[in-house]
Amino acid sequence: MDASFDAQRGAGAGADPAASAPLPNAPAFEILAPQSQRLPLVLASPHSGNAYSAEFLASSRLDARALRKSEDCFVDEIFAFAPGFGVPLIRALFPRAYLDVNREAYELDPEMFADPLPAYVNTRSPRVAAGLGTIARVVANGEDIYKGKLRFAEALDRVSRCYTPYHNALRQLVDGTRDAFGHVLLIDCHSMPSGSVTTGGRGGGRGGTHPDIVLGDCFGNACAPAVIDAAEDYLRGLGYAVNRNNPYAGGYTTRHYGRPRQGIHTLQIEIARDLYMDEAALTRLPYLGTLARHMTELVDTLGLLPPDGLGPR
């Protein structure tokens, strides 16, 4: 594990994210790279960033704590073991409420902007309709984010400073890993509000009515069947209740990067937040350490899948 990262997350535990907001030219992401890559995997945490700039907070009608409802809090910590096991991890540093890299570059709600949007902007996607486009209109609980309308120039600036650098770096990690190993598995790491999803009758887990983990492969289009089969079998063996593609089949990253026939397999993992955190207080629970160990074992299991088994069913 990267020692500087471990110290940084320890120092930031429980702190107001606005207190350590980055300068405008601060990096948009961080790559926690191993000394040498041992497994054909890349991990991504696009929604765990918590650097809320003073400028963004000033434009919002919500405070930093309310904005954090959209975060995948601590997901980067759950997977922070990756470098020590020979796997790179890329994590966004900016918050999801500021810009969502798990969307197309321009999925925007025209009602949020004071000026007309160019024709190339996707204004009709289901994500935009829900208020959760590339620049979100609402936080996860449905509260409006902004005091007033934005200018399209602001969207261009955020995409240029955050979205494009993040995806350029992710593409380099994915392509470099495939070139080195012959194939690559990209795991896109997320969390979900507890109780927002039912188990669909699959049972298991902690005996509740909602799953612990949802695996998404875009209904078989983003990775070889062996990948999601192995992930589900391993997690169920540990006692977790697991859904497949319900209701999270995979976002932009899963759809865009997943090209199994080209040796690029993508799997989205959604983890129920009440497993590892107090969702009201936004603090860690002791189980976070156990969960991190289980995710370590899962990554190791998936990384050792034989390449000749990664074809279509």
PDB file of C-alpha atoms in Angstrom:
ATOM      1  CA  MET A   1       0.000   0.000   0.000  1.00  0.00           C
ATOM      2  CA  ASP A   2       1.135   3.537  -0.753  1.00  0.00           C
ATOM      3  CA  ALA A   3       2.308   4.905   2.606  1.00  0.00           C
ATOM      4  CA  SER A   4       1.468   8.506   1.768  1.00  0.00           C
ATOM      5  CA  PHE A   5      -2.088   7.501   0.875  1.00  0.00           C
ATOM      6  CA  ASP A   6      -2.475   5.583   4.117  1.00  0.00           C
ATOM      7  CA  ALA A   7      -1.309   8.623   6.117  1.00  0.00           C
ATOM      8  CA  GLN A   8      -3.557  10.974   4.173  1.00  0.00           C
ATOM      9  CA  ARG A   9      -6.730   8.974   4.689  1.00  0.00           C
ATOM     10  CA  GLY A  10      -5.916   8.543   8.374  1.00  0.00           C
ATOM     11  CA  ALA A  11      -5.434  12.268   8.831  1.00  0.00           C
ATOM     12  CA  GLY A  12      -8.672  13.016   6.991  1.00  0.00           C
ATOM     13  CA  ALA A  13     -10.900  10.676   8.974  1.00  0.00           C
ATOM     14  CA  GLY A  14     -13.994  12.521  10.105  1.00  0.00           C
ATOM     15  CA  ALA A  15     -12.717  15.885   8.842  1.00  0.00           C
ATOM     16  CA  ASP A  16     -14.790  18.460   7.027  1.00  0.00           C
ATOM     17  CA  PRO A  17     -13.826  17.891   3.365  1.00  0.00           C
ATOM     18  CA  ALA A  18     -14.071  21.610   2.648  1.00  0.00           C
ATOM     19  CA  ALA A  19     -11.268  22.256   5.132  1.00  0.00           C
ATOM     20  CA  SER A  20      -8.723  20.595   2.846  1.00  0.00           C
ATOM     21  CA  ALA A  21     -10.194  21.631  -0.499  1.00  0.00           C
ATOM     22  CA  PRO A  22      -7.637  21.661  -3.306  1.00  0.00           C
ATOM     23  CA  LEU A  23      -6.406  24.616  -5.270  1.00  0.00           C
ATOM     24  CA  PRO A  24      -8.052  25.099  -8.686  1.00  0.00           C
ATOM     25  CA  ASN A  25      -5.047  23.524 -10.440  1.00  0.00           C
ATOM     26  CA  ALA A  26      -4.888  20.507  -8.107  1.00  0.00           C
ATOM     27  CA  PRO A  27      -4.758  17.056  -9.753  1.00  0.00           C
ATOM     28  CA  ALA A  28      -8.124  15.517 -10.574  1.00  0.00           C
ATOM     29  CA  PHE A  29      -7.134  11.962  -9.710  1.00  0.00           C
ATOM     30  CA  GLU A  30      -4.476   9.818  -8.096  1.00  0.00           C
ATOM     31  CA  ILE A  31      -3.034   6.527  -9.286  1.00  0.00           C
ATOM     32  CA  LEU A  32      -1.851   4.192  -6.554  1.00  0.00           C
ATOM     33  CA  ALA A  33       0.582   2.134  -8.591  1.00  0.00           C
ATOM     34  CA  PRO A  34       2.353  -1.062  -7.525  1.00  0.00           C
ATOM     35  CA  GLN A  35       6.112  -1.403  -7.818  1.00  0.00           C
ATOM     36  CA  SER A  36       5.405  -4.035 -10.443  1.00  0.00           C
ATOM     37  CA  GLN A  37       2.041  -5.200 -11.749  1.00  0.00           C
ATOM     38  CA  ARG A  38       1.410  -8.834 -10.825  1.00  0.00           C
ATOM     39  CA  LEU A  39      -2.167  -9.363 -12.004  1.00  0.00           C
ATOM     40  CA  PRO A  40      -4.074  -8.328 -15.163  1.00  0.00           C
ATOM     41  CA  LEU A  41      -6.436  -6.059 -13.229  1.00  0.00           C
ATOM     42  CA  VAL A  42      -7.134  -2.351 -12.903  1.00  0.00           C
ATOM     43  CA  LEU A  43      -9.302  -0.944 -10.102  1.00  0.00           C
ATOM     44  CA  ALA A  44     -11.171   2.356 -10.353  1.00  0.00           C
ATOM     45  CA  SER A  45     -12.958   4.380  -7.673  1.00  0.00           C
ATOM     46  CA  PRO A  46     -14.652   7.253  -9.521  1.00  0.00           C
ATOM     47  CA  HIS A  47     -17.020   8.442  -6.796  1.00  0.00           C
ATOM     48  CA  SER A  48     -14.970   8.467  -3.561  1.00  0.00           C
ATOM     49  CA  GLY A  49     -13.436  11.923  -4.025  1.00  0.00           C
ATOM     50  CA  ASN A  50     -14.163  14.399  -1.213  1.00  0.00           C
ATOM     51  CA  ALA A  51     -12.206  17.552  -2.087  1.00  0.00           C
ATOM     52  CA  TYR A  52     -14.906  20.241  -2.081  1.00  0.00           C
ATOM     53  CA  SER A  53     -13.503  23.541  -3.278  1.00  0.00           C
ATOM     54  CA  ALA A  54     -14.634  26.798  -1.688  1.00  0.00           C
ATOM     55  CA  GLU A  55     -15.849  27.946  -5.109  1.00  0.00           C
ATOM     56  CA  PHE A  56     -18.093  24.900  -5.528  1.00  0.00           C
ATOM     57  CA  LEU A  57     -19.486  25.220  -2.011  1.00  0.00           C
ATOM     58  CA  ALA A  58     -20.240  28.890  -2.609  1.00  0.00           C
ATOM     59  CA  SER A  59     -22.282  28.003  -5.707  1.00  0.00           C
ATOM     60  CA  SER A  60     -24.292  25.350  -3.864  1.00  0.00           C
ATOM     61  CA  ARG A  61     -27.353  25.801  -1.702  1.00  0.00           C
ATOM     62  CA  LEU A  62     -26.150  22.769   0.308  1.00  0.00           C
ATOM     63  CA  ASP A  63     -23.292  22.442   2.760  1.00  0.00           C
ATOM     64  CA  ALA A  64     -20.453  19.939   2.383  1.00  0.00           C
ATOM     65  CA  ARG A  65     -22.131  17.325   4.575  1.00  0.00           C
ATOM     66  CA  ALA A  66     -25.305  17.356   2.484  1.00  0.00           C
ATOM     67  CA  LEU A  67     -23.274  17.146  -0.729  1.00  0.00           C
ATOM     68  CA  ARG A  68     -21.453  14.089   0.608  1.00  0.00           C
ATOM     69  CA  LYS A  69     -24.681  12.074   0.350  1.00  0.00           C
ATOM     70  CA  SER A  70     -23.695  11.499  -3.287  1.00  0.00           C
ATOM     71  CA  GLU A  71     -20.236  10.164  -2.407  1.00  0.00           C
ATOM     72  CA  ASP A  72     -19.162   6.550  -2.419  1.00  0.00           C
ATOM     73  CA  CYS A  73     -17.585   7.222   0.952  1.00  0.00           C
ATOM     74  CA  PHE A  74     -14.500   5.153   1.826  1.00  0.00           C
ATOM     75  CA  VAL A  75     -14.717   2.926  -1.263  1.00  0.00           C
ATOM     76  CA  ASP A  76     -11.146   3.876  -2.154  1.00  0.00           C
ATOM     77  CA  GLU A  77     -10.120   2.683   1.313  1.00  0.00           C
ATOM     78  CA  ILE A  78     -11.871  -0.660   0.866  1.00  0.00           C
ATOM     79  CA  PHE A  79      -9.766  -1.276  -2.249  1.00  0.00           C
ATOM     80  CA  ALA A  80      -6.610   0.529  -1.104  1.00  0.00           C
ATOM     81  CA  PHE A  81      -4.793  -2.798  -0.753  1.00  0.00           C
ATOM     82  CA  ALA A  82      -4.473  -3.005  -4.546  1.00  0.00           C
ATOM     83  CA  PRO A  83      -0.899  -1.702  -4.992  1.00  0.00           C
ATOM     84  CA  GLY A  84       0.415  -4.139  -2.396  1.00  0.00           C
ATOM     85  CA  PHE A  85      -1.011  -6.998  -4.453  1.00  0.00           C
ATOM     86  CA  GLY A  86       0.432  -5.782  -7.714  1.00  0.00           C
ATOM     87  CA  VAL A  87      -2.697  -4.027  -8.999  1.00  0.00           C
ATOM     88  CA  PRO A  88      -3.068  -0.298  -9.850  1.00  0.00           C
ATOM     89  CA  LEU A  89      -5.939   1.729  -8.387  1.00  0.00           C
ATOM     90  CA  ILE A  90      -7.110   5.033  -9.861  1.00  0.00           C
ATOM     91  CA  ARG A  91      -9.294   7.217  -7.668  1.00  0.00           C
ATOM     92  CA  ALA A  92     -10.966  10.527  -8.462  1.00  0.00           C
ATOM     93  CA  LEU A  93     -10.187  13.308  -5.988  1.00  0.00           C
ATOM     94  CA  PHE A  94     -13.065  15.619  -6.971  1.00  0.00           C
ATOM     95  CA  PRO A  95     -16.541  14.743  -5.651  1.00  0.00           C
ATOM     96  CA  ARG A  96     -19.283  13.136  -7.674  1.00  0.00           C
ATOM     97  CA  ALA A  97     -21.581  16.083  -6.934  1.00  0.00           C
ATOM     98  CA  TYR A  98     -19.099  18.299  -8.802  1.00  0.00           C
ATOM     99  CA  LEU A  99     -18.573  16.032 -11.819  1.00  0.00           C
ATOM    100  CA  ASP A 100     -19.499  12.414 -12.516  1.00  0.00           C
ATOM    101  CA  VAL A 101     -16.961  10.548 -14.653  1.00  0.00           C
ATOM    102  CA  ASN A 102     -19.274   7.517 -14.805  1.00  0.00           C
ATOM    103  CA  ARG A 103     -21.316   9.362 -17.428  1.00  0.00           C
ATOM    104  CA  GLU A 104     -20.749  10.466 -20.980  1.00  0.00           C
ATOM    105  CA  ALA A 105     -18.671  13.632 -21.134  1.00  0.00           C
ATOM    106  CA  TYR A 106     -21.733  15.754 -21.837  1.00  0.00           C
ATOM    107  CA  GLU A 107     -24.948  14.406 -20.321  1.00  0.00           C
ATOM    108  CA  LEU A 108     -26.436  17.709 -19.173  1.00  0.00           C
ATOM    109  CA  ASP A 109     -29.794  19.093 -18.134  1.00  0.00           C
ATOM    110  CA  PRO A 110     -30.513  22.233 -20.209  1.00  0.00           C
ATOM    111  CA  GLU A 111     -32.658  23.622 -17.374  1.00  0.00           C
ATOM    112  CA  MET A 112     -29.490  23.966 -15.273  1.00  0.00           C
ATOM    113  CA  PHE A 113     -27.821  26.365 -17.704  1.00  0.00           C
ATOM    114  CA  ALA A 114     -28.378  30.018 -18.475  1.00  0.00           C
ATOM    115  CA  ASP A 115     -27.196  29.695 -22.087  1.00  0.00           C
ATOM    116  CA  PRO A 116     -28.230  27.229 -24.828  1.00  0.00           C
ATOM    117  CA  LEU A 117     -26.349  23.923 -24.983  1.00  0.00           C
ATOM    118  CA  PRO A 118     -24.601  22.740 -28.164  1.00  0.00           C
ATOM    119  CA  ALA A 119     -26.262  20.079 -30.285  1.00  0.00           C
ATOM    120  CA  TYR A 120     -23.704  17.446 -29.270  1.00  0.00           C
ATOM    121  CA  VAL A 121     -24.845  17.509 -25.637  1.00  0.00           C
ATOM    122  CA  ASN A 122     -26.990  14.536 -24.592  1.00  0.00           C
ATOM    123  CA  THR A 123     -29.954  16.183 -22.874  1.00  0.00           C
ATOM    124  CA  ARG A 124     -32.365  13.232 -22.996  1.00  0.00           C
ATOM    125  CA  SER A 125     -30.631  10.379 -21.231  1.00  0.00           C
ATOM    126  CA  PRO A 126     -32.306   8.645 -18.259  1.00  0.00           C
ATOM    127  CA  ARG A 127     -29.490   9.956 -16.059  1.00  0.00           C
ATOM    128  CA  VAL A 128     -30.246  13.546 -17.045  1.00  0.00           C
ATOM    129  CA  ALA A 129     -33.964  12.978 -16.443  1.00  0.00           C
ATOM    130  CA  ALA A 130     -33.134  11.771 -12.934  1.00  0.00           C
ATOM    131  CA  GLY A 131     -31.039  14.885 -12.264  1.00  0.00           C
ATOM    132  CA  LEU A 132     -27.831  12.844 -12.226  1.00  0.00           C
ATOM    133  CA  GLY A 133     -26.012  13.786 -15.405  1.00  0.00           C
ATOM    134  CA  THR A 134     -22.323  14.539 -15.834  1.00  0.00           C
ATOM    135  CA  ILE A 135     -22.961  17.639 -13.746  1.00  0.00           C
ATOM    136  CA  ALA A 136     -25.709  16.582 -11.356  1.00  0.00           C
ATOM    137  CA  ARG A 137     -28.719  18.748 -10.629  1.00  0.00           C
ATOM    138  CA  VAL A 138     -29.489  16.951  -7.342  1.00  0.00           C
ATOM    139  CA  VAL A 139     -27.679  14.974  -4.669  1.00  0.00           C
ATOM    140  CA  ALA A 140     -28.597  11.368  -3.992  1.00  0.00           C
ATOM    141  CA  ASN A 141     -31.585  12.231  -1.774  1.00  0.00           C
ATOM    142  CA  GLY A 142     -33.090  14.508  -4.452  1.00  0.00           C
ATOM    143  CA  GLU A 143     -32.161  17.947  -3.057  1.00  0.00           C
ATOM    144  CA  ASP A 144     -31.180  20.561  -5.635  1.00  0.00           C
ATOM    145  CA  ILE A 145     -27.485  21.411  -5.557  1.00  0.00           C
ATOM    146  CA  TYR A 146     -27.185  24.869  -7.073  1.00  0.00           C
ATOM    147  CA  LYS A 147     -28.430  28.290  -6.021  1.00  0.00           C
ATOM    148  CA  GLY A 148     -28.718  29.507  -9.606  1.00  0.00           C
ATOM    149  CA  LYS A 149     -28.068  28.541 -13.199  1.00  0.00           C
ATOM    150  CA  LEU A 150     -24.630  27.644 -14.551  1.00  0.00           C
ATOM    151  CA  ARG A 151     -22.935  28.749 -17.755  1.00  0.00           C
ATOM    152  CA  PHE A 152     -21.967  26.104 -20.309  1.00  0.00           C
ATOM    153  CA  ALA A 153     -18.397  27.381 -20.034  1.00  0.00           C
ATOM    154  CA  GLU A 154     -18.389  25.943 -16.502  1.00  0.00           C
ATOM    155  CA  ALA A 155     -19.240  22.490 -17.849  1.00  0.00           C
ATOM    156  CA  LEU A 156     -16.471  22.773 -20.448  1.00  0.00           C
ATOM    157  CA  ASP A 157     -14.002  23.714 -17.720  1.00  0.00           C
ATOM    158  CA  ARG A 158     -14.930  20.811 -15.446  1.00  0.00           C
ATOM    159  CA  VAL A 159     -14.748  18.308 -18.278  1.00  0.00           C
ATOM    160  CA  SER A 160     -11.372  19.668 -19.364  1.00  0.00           C
ATOM    161  CA  ARG A 161      -9.847  19.696 -15.866  1.00  0.00           C
ATOM    162  CA  CYS A 162     -11.392  16.537 -14.397  1.00  0.00           C
ATOM    163  CA  TYR A 163     -13.233  14.263 -16.828  1.00  0.00           C
ATOM    164  CA  THR A 164     -10.760  14.135 -19.707  1.00  0.00           C
ATOM    165  CA  PRO A 165      -7.605  13.636 -17.580  1.00  0.00           C
ATOM    166  CA  TYR A 166      -9.300  10.894 -15.532  1.00  0.00           C
ATOM    167  CA  HIS A 167     -10.416   8.903 -18.560  1.00  0.00           C
ATOM    168  CA  ASN A 168      -7.128   9.420 -20.398  1.00  0.00           C
ATOM    169  CA  ALA A 169      -5.304   7.943 -17.409  1.00  0.00           C
ATOM    170  CA  LEU A 170      -7.794   5.094 -17.031  1.00  0.00           C
ATOM    171  CA  ARG A 171      -7.497   4.250 -20.731  1.00  0.00           C
ATOM    172  CA  GLN A 172      -3.711   4.125 -20.440  1.00  0.00           C
ATOM    173  CA  LEU A 173      -3.939   1.769 -17.449  1.00  0.00           C
ATOM    174  CA  VAL A 174      -6.422  -0.507 -19.220  1.00  0.00           C
ATOM    175  CA  ASP A 175      -4.564  -0.644 -22.533  1.00  0.00           C
ATOM    176  CA  GLY A 176      -1.169  -0.999 -20.870  1.00  0.00           C
ATOM    177  CA  THR A 177      -2.376  -3.907 -18.748  1.00  0.00           C
ATOM    178  CA  ARG A 178      -3.921  -5.685 -21.732  1.00  0.00           C
ATOM    179  CA  ASP A 179      -0.726  -5.211 -23.721  1.00  0.00           C
ATOM    180  CA  ALA A 180       1.348  -6.667 -20.878  1.00  0.00           C
ATOM    181  CA  PHE A 181      -0.875  -9.641 -20.001  1.00  0.00           C
ATOM    182  CA  GLY A 182      -2.927 -10.271 -23.131  1.00  0.00           C
ATOM    183  CA  HIS A 183      -6.173  -9.374 -21.365  1.00  0.00           C
ATOM    184  CA  VAL A 184      -7.365  -7.058 -18.597  1.00  0.00           C
ATOM    185  CA  LEU A 185     -10.177  -6.946 -16.042  1.00  0.00           C
ATOM    186  CA  LEU A 186     -11.288  -3.453 -15.032  1.00  0.00           C
ATOM    187  CA  ILE A 187     -13.236  -3.409 -11.763  1.00  0.00           C
ATOM    188  CA  ASP A 188     -15.289  -0.240 -11.287  1.00  0.00           C
ATOM    189  CA  CYS A 189     -15.833   0.144  -7.539  1.00  0.00           C
ATOM    190  CA  HIS A 190     -18.956   1.772  -6.078  1.00  0.00           C
ATOM    191  CA  SER A 191     -21.276   1.814  -3.074  1.00  0.00           C
ATOM    192  CA  MET A 192     -25.054   2.023  -2.836  1.00  0.00           C
ATOM    193  CA  PRO A 193     -27.424   3.360  -0.175  1.00  0.00           C
ATOM    194  CA  SER A 194     -28.649   0.495   1.977  1.00  0.00           C
ATOM    195  CA  GLY A 195     -32.268  -0.474   1.570  1.00  0.00           C
ATOM    196  CA  SER A 196     -32.475   1.043  -1.922  1.00  0.00           C
ATOM    197  CA  VAL A 197     -32.449  -2.364  -3.609  1.00  0.00           C
ATOM    198  CA  THR A 198     -34.298  -5.597  -2.843  1.00  0.00           C
ATOM    199  CA  THR A 199     -32.706  -9.019  -3.111  1.00  0.00           C
ATOM    200  CA  GLY A 200     -35.192 -10.171  -5.696  1.00  0.00           C
ATOM    201  CA  GLY A 201     -35.786 -13.336  -3.735  1.00  0.00           C
ATOM    202  CA  ARG A 202     -32.172 -14.535  -3.915  1.00  0.00           C
ATOM    203  CA  GLY A 203     -31.733 -14.462  -0.138  1.00  0.00           C
ATOM    204  CA  GLY A 204     -28.511 -15.001   1.740  1.00  0.00           C
ATOM    205  CA  GLY A 205     -26.377 -12.332   3.318  1.00  0.00           C
ATOM    206  CA  ARG A 206     -27.427 -10.926   6.673  1.00  0.00           C
ATOM    207  CA  GLY A 207     -30.996 -12.169   6.470  1.00  0.00           C
ATOM    208  CA  GLY A 208     -32.381  -8.818   5.340  1.00  0.00           C
ATOM    209  CA  THR A 209     -34.375  -7.861   2.302  1.00  0.00           C
ATOM    210  CA  HIS A 210     -31.666  -6.014   0.392  1.00  0.00           C
ATOM    211  CA  PRO A 211     -28.444  -7.301  -1.181  1.00  0.00           C
ATOM    212  CA  ASP A 212     -25.005  -6.699   0.208  1.00  0.00           C
ATOM    213  CA  ILE A 213     -23.429  -6.481  -3.233  1.00  0.00           C
ATOM    214  CA  VAL A 214     -24.670  -5.915  -6.783  1.00  0.00           C
ATOM    215  CA  LEU A 215     -22.484  -7.097  -9.664  1.00  0.00           C
ATOM    216  CA  GLY A 216     -22.995  -5.466 -13.063  1.00  0.00           C
ATOM    217  CA  ASP A 217     -21.723  -6.637 -16.436  1.00  0.00           C
ATOM    218  CA  CYS A 218     -24.274  -4.908 -18.696  1.00  0.00           C
ATOM    219  CA  PHE A 219     -26.243  -8.155 -18.917  1.00  0.00           C
ATOM    220  CA  GLY A 220     -23.298 -10.166 -20.190  1.00  0.00           C
ATOM    221  CA  ASN A 221     -21.917  -7.598 -22.617  1.00  0.00           C
ATOM    222  CA  ALA A 222     -19.038  -6.135 -20.590  1.00  0.00           C
ATOM    223  CA  CYS A 223     -17.091  -9.197 -19.454  1.00  0.00           C
ATOM    224  CA  ALA A 224     -16.761 -12.909 -20.005  1.00  0.00           C
ATOM    225  CA  PRO A 225     -19.295 -15.034 -18.084  1.00  0.00           C
ATOM    226  CA  ALA A 226     -16.456 -16.635 -16.130  1.00  0.00           C
ATOM    227  CA  VAL A 227     -15.656 -13.294 -14.497  1.00  0.00           C
ATOM    228  CA  ILE A 228     -19.059 -12.506 -13.019  1.00  0.00           C
ATOM    229  CA  ASP A 229     -19.663 -16.216 -12.260  1.00  0.00           C
ATOM    230  CA  ALA A 230     -16.439 -16.361 -10.238  1.00  0.00           C
ATOM    231  CA  ALA A 231     -17.196 -13.103  -8.440  1.00  0.00           C
ATOM    232  CA  GLU A 232     -20.700 -14.160  -7.456  1.00  0.00           C
ATOM    233  CA  ASP A 233     -19.631 -17.641  -6.357  1.00  0.00           C
ATOM    234  CA  TYR A 234     -16.819 -16.259  -4.221  1.00  0.00           C
ATOM    235  CA  LEU A 235     -18.922 -13.582  -2.551  1.00  0.00           C
ATOM    236  CA  ARG A 236     -21.822 -15.947  -1.878  1.00  0.00           C
ATOM    237  CA  GLY A 237     -19.339 -18.379  -0.378  1.00  0.00           C
ATOM    238  CA  LEU A 238     -18.434 -15.667   2.126  1.00  0.00           C
ATOM    239  CA  GLY A 239     -22.118 -15.236   3.029  1.00  0.00           C
ATOM    240  CA  TYR A 240     -22.965 -12.090   1.080  1.00  0.00           C
ATOM    241  CA  ALA A 241     -26.335 -11.623  -0.615  1.00  0.00           C
ATOM    242  CA  VAL A 242     -25.562 -10.843  -4.250  1.00  0.00           C
ATOM    243  CA  ASN A 243     -27.690  -9.469  -7.087  1.00  0.00           C
ATOM    244  CA  ARG A 244     -26.678  -9.476 -10.734  1.00  0.00           C
ATOM    245  CA  ASN A 245     -27.477  -6.432 -12.876  1.00  0.00           C
ATOM    246  CA  ASN A 246     -30.411  -5.503 -10.661  1.00  0.00           C
ATOM    247  CA  PRO A 247     -30.778  -2.601 -10.506  1.00  0.00           C
ATOM    248  CA  TYR A 248     -27.200  -1.619 -11.380  1.00  0.00           C
ATOM    249  CA  ALA A 249     -26.088  -3.247 -14.610  1.00  0.00           C
ATOM    250  CA  GLY A 250     -23.138  -0.907 -15.055  1.00  0.00           C
ATOM    251  CA  GLY A 251     -22.652   2.752 -15.860  1.00  0.00           C
ATOM    252  CA  TYR A 252     -20.695   4.536 -18.566  1.00  0.00           C
ATOM    253  CA  THR A 253     -17.367   3.009 -17.508  1.00  0.00           C
ATOM    254  CA  THR A 254     -18.686  -0.540 -17.711  1.00  0.00           C
ATOM    255  CA  ARG A 255     -20.382   0.036 -21.058  1.00  0.00           C
ATOM    256  CA  HIS A 256     -17.592   2.074 -22.609  1.00  0.00           C
ATOM    257  CA  TYR A 257     -14.555   0.024 -21.629  1.00  0.00           C
ATOM    258  CA  GLY A 258     -16.008  -3.477 -21.610  1.00  0.00           C
ATOM    259  CA  ARG A 259     -14.929  -5.188 -24.852  1.00  0.00           C
ATOM    260  CA  PRO A 260     -14.573  -8.896 -24.008  1.00  0.00           C
ATOM    261  CA  ARG A 261     -13.795  -9.914 -27.597  1.00  0.00           C
ATOM    262  CA  GLN A 262     -10.858  -7.486 -27.494  1.00  0.00           C
ATOM    263  CA  GLY A 263      -9.605  -8.865 -24.183  1.00  0.00           C
ATOM    264  CA  ILE A 264     -11.015  -6.010 -22.064  1.00  0.00           C
ATOM    265  CA  HIS A 265     -13.419  -7.224 -19.379  1.00  0.00           C
ATOM    266  CA  THR A 266     -15.238  -4.787 -17.100  1.00  0.00           C
ATOM    267  CA  LEU A 267     -17.184  -5.561 -13.929  1.00  0.00           C
ATOM    268  CA  GLN A 268     -18.999  -3.047 -11.737  1.00  0.00           C
ATOM    269  CA  ILE A 269     -19.231  -3.733  -8.007  1.00  0.00           C
ATOM    270  CA  GLU A 270     -21.786  -1.935  -5.800  1.00  0.00           C
ATOM    271  CA  ILE A 271     -21.419  -2.458  -2.031  1.00  0.00           C
ATOM    272  CA  ALA A 272     -24.217  -1.679   0.434  1.00  0.00           C
ATOM    273  CA  ARG A 273     -23.043   1.185   2.615  1.00  0.00           C
ATOM    274  CA  ASP A 274     -24.531  -0.083   5.849  1.00  0.00           C
ATOM    275  CA  LEU A 275     -22.048  -2.959   5.696  1.00  0.00           C
ATOM    276  CA  TYR A 276     -19.128  -0.681   6.459  1.00  0.00           C
ATOM    277  CA  MET A 277     -20.307   2.828   7.436  1.00  0.00           C
ATOM    278  CA  ASP A 278     -22.825   4.805   9.436  1.00  0.00           C
ATOM    279  CA  GLU A 279     -24.738   6.447   6.597  1.00  0.00           C
ATOM    280  CA  ALA A 280     -26.115   9.284   8.738  1.00  0.00           C
ATOM    281  CA  ALA A 281     -22.865  10.204  10.481  1.00  0.00           C
ATOM    282  CA  LEU A 282     -20.656   9.408   7.454  1.00  0.00           C
ATOM    283  CA  THR A 283     -18.223   7.452   9.612  1.00  0.00           C
ATOM    284  CA  ARG A 284     -16.557   4.082   9.274  1.00  0.00           C
ATOM    285  CA  LEU A 285     -17.792   0.913  10.984  1.00  0.00           C
ATOM    286  CA  PRO A 286     -15.395  -1.782  12.212  1.00  0.00           C
ATOM    287  CA  TYR A 287     -16.519  -4.161   9.456  1.00  0.00           C
ATOM    288  CA  LEU A 288     -14.739  -1.991   6.882  1.00  0.00           C
ATOM    289  CA  GLY A 289     -11.512  -3.862   7.623  1.00  0.00           C
ATOM    290  CA  THR A 290     -13.137  -7.254   7.110  1.00  0.00           C
ATOM    291  CA  LEU A 291     -14.759  -6.075   3.910  1.00  0.00           C
ATOM    292  CA  ALA A 292     -11.403  -4.808   2.620  1.00  0.00           C
ATOM    293  CA  ARG A 293      -9.879  -8.224   3.305  1.00  0.00           C
ATOM    294  CA  HIS A 294     -12.699  -9.953   1.442  1.00  0.00           C
ATOM    295  CA  MET A 295     -12.295  -7.612  -1.528  1.00  0.00           C
ATOM    296  CA  THR A 296      -8.555  -8.381  -1.502  1.00  0.00           C
ATOM    297  CA  GLU A 297      -9.351 -12.073  -1.769  1.00  0.00           C
ATOM    298  CA  LEU A 298     -11.914 -11.428  -4.504  1.00  0.00           C
ATOM    299  CA  VAL A 299      -9.460  -9.415  -6.594  1.00  0.00           C
ATOM    300  CA  ASP A 300      -6.823 -12.115  -6.198  1.00  0.00           C
ATOM    301  CA  THR A 301      -9.361 -14.769  -7.269  1.00  0.00           C
ATOM    302  CA  LEU A 302     -10.403 -12.836 -10.368  1.00  0.00           C
ATOM    303  CA  GLY A 303      -6.829 -12.002 -11.279  1.00  0.00           C
ATOM    304  CA  LEU A 304      -5.912 -15.680 -11.394  1.00  0.00           C
ATOM    305  CA  LEU A 305      -8.714 -16.724 -13.751  1.00  0.00           C
ATOM    306  CA  PRO A 306      -7.185 -18.624 -16.676  1.00  0.00           C
ATOM    307  CA  PRO A 307      -7.167 -16.582 -19.888  1.00  0.00           C
ATOM    308  CA  ASP A 308      -8.493 -19.489 -21.950  1.00  0.00           C
ATOM    309  CA  GLY A 309     -11.662 -19.421 -19.838  1.00  0.00           C
ATOM    310  CA  LEU A 310     -12.483 -15.812 -20.643  1.00  0.00           C
ATOM    311  CA  GLY A 311     -14.309 -16.447 -23.879  1.00  0.00           C
ATOM    312  CA  PRO A 312     -18.072 -16.234 -24.608  1.00  0.00           C
ATOM    313  CA  ARG A 313     -20.372 -18.819 -23.055  1.00  0.00           C
TER     314      ARG A 313
END
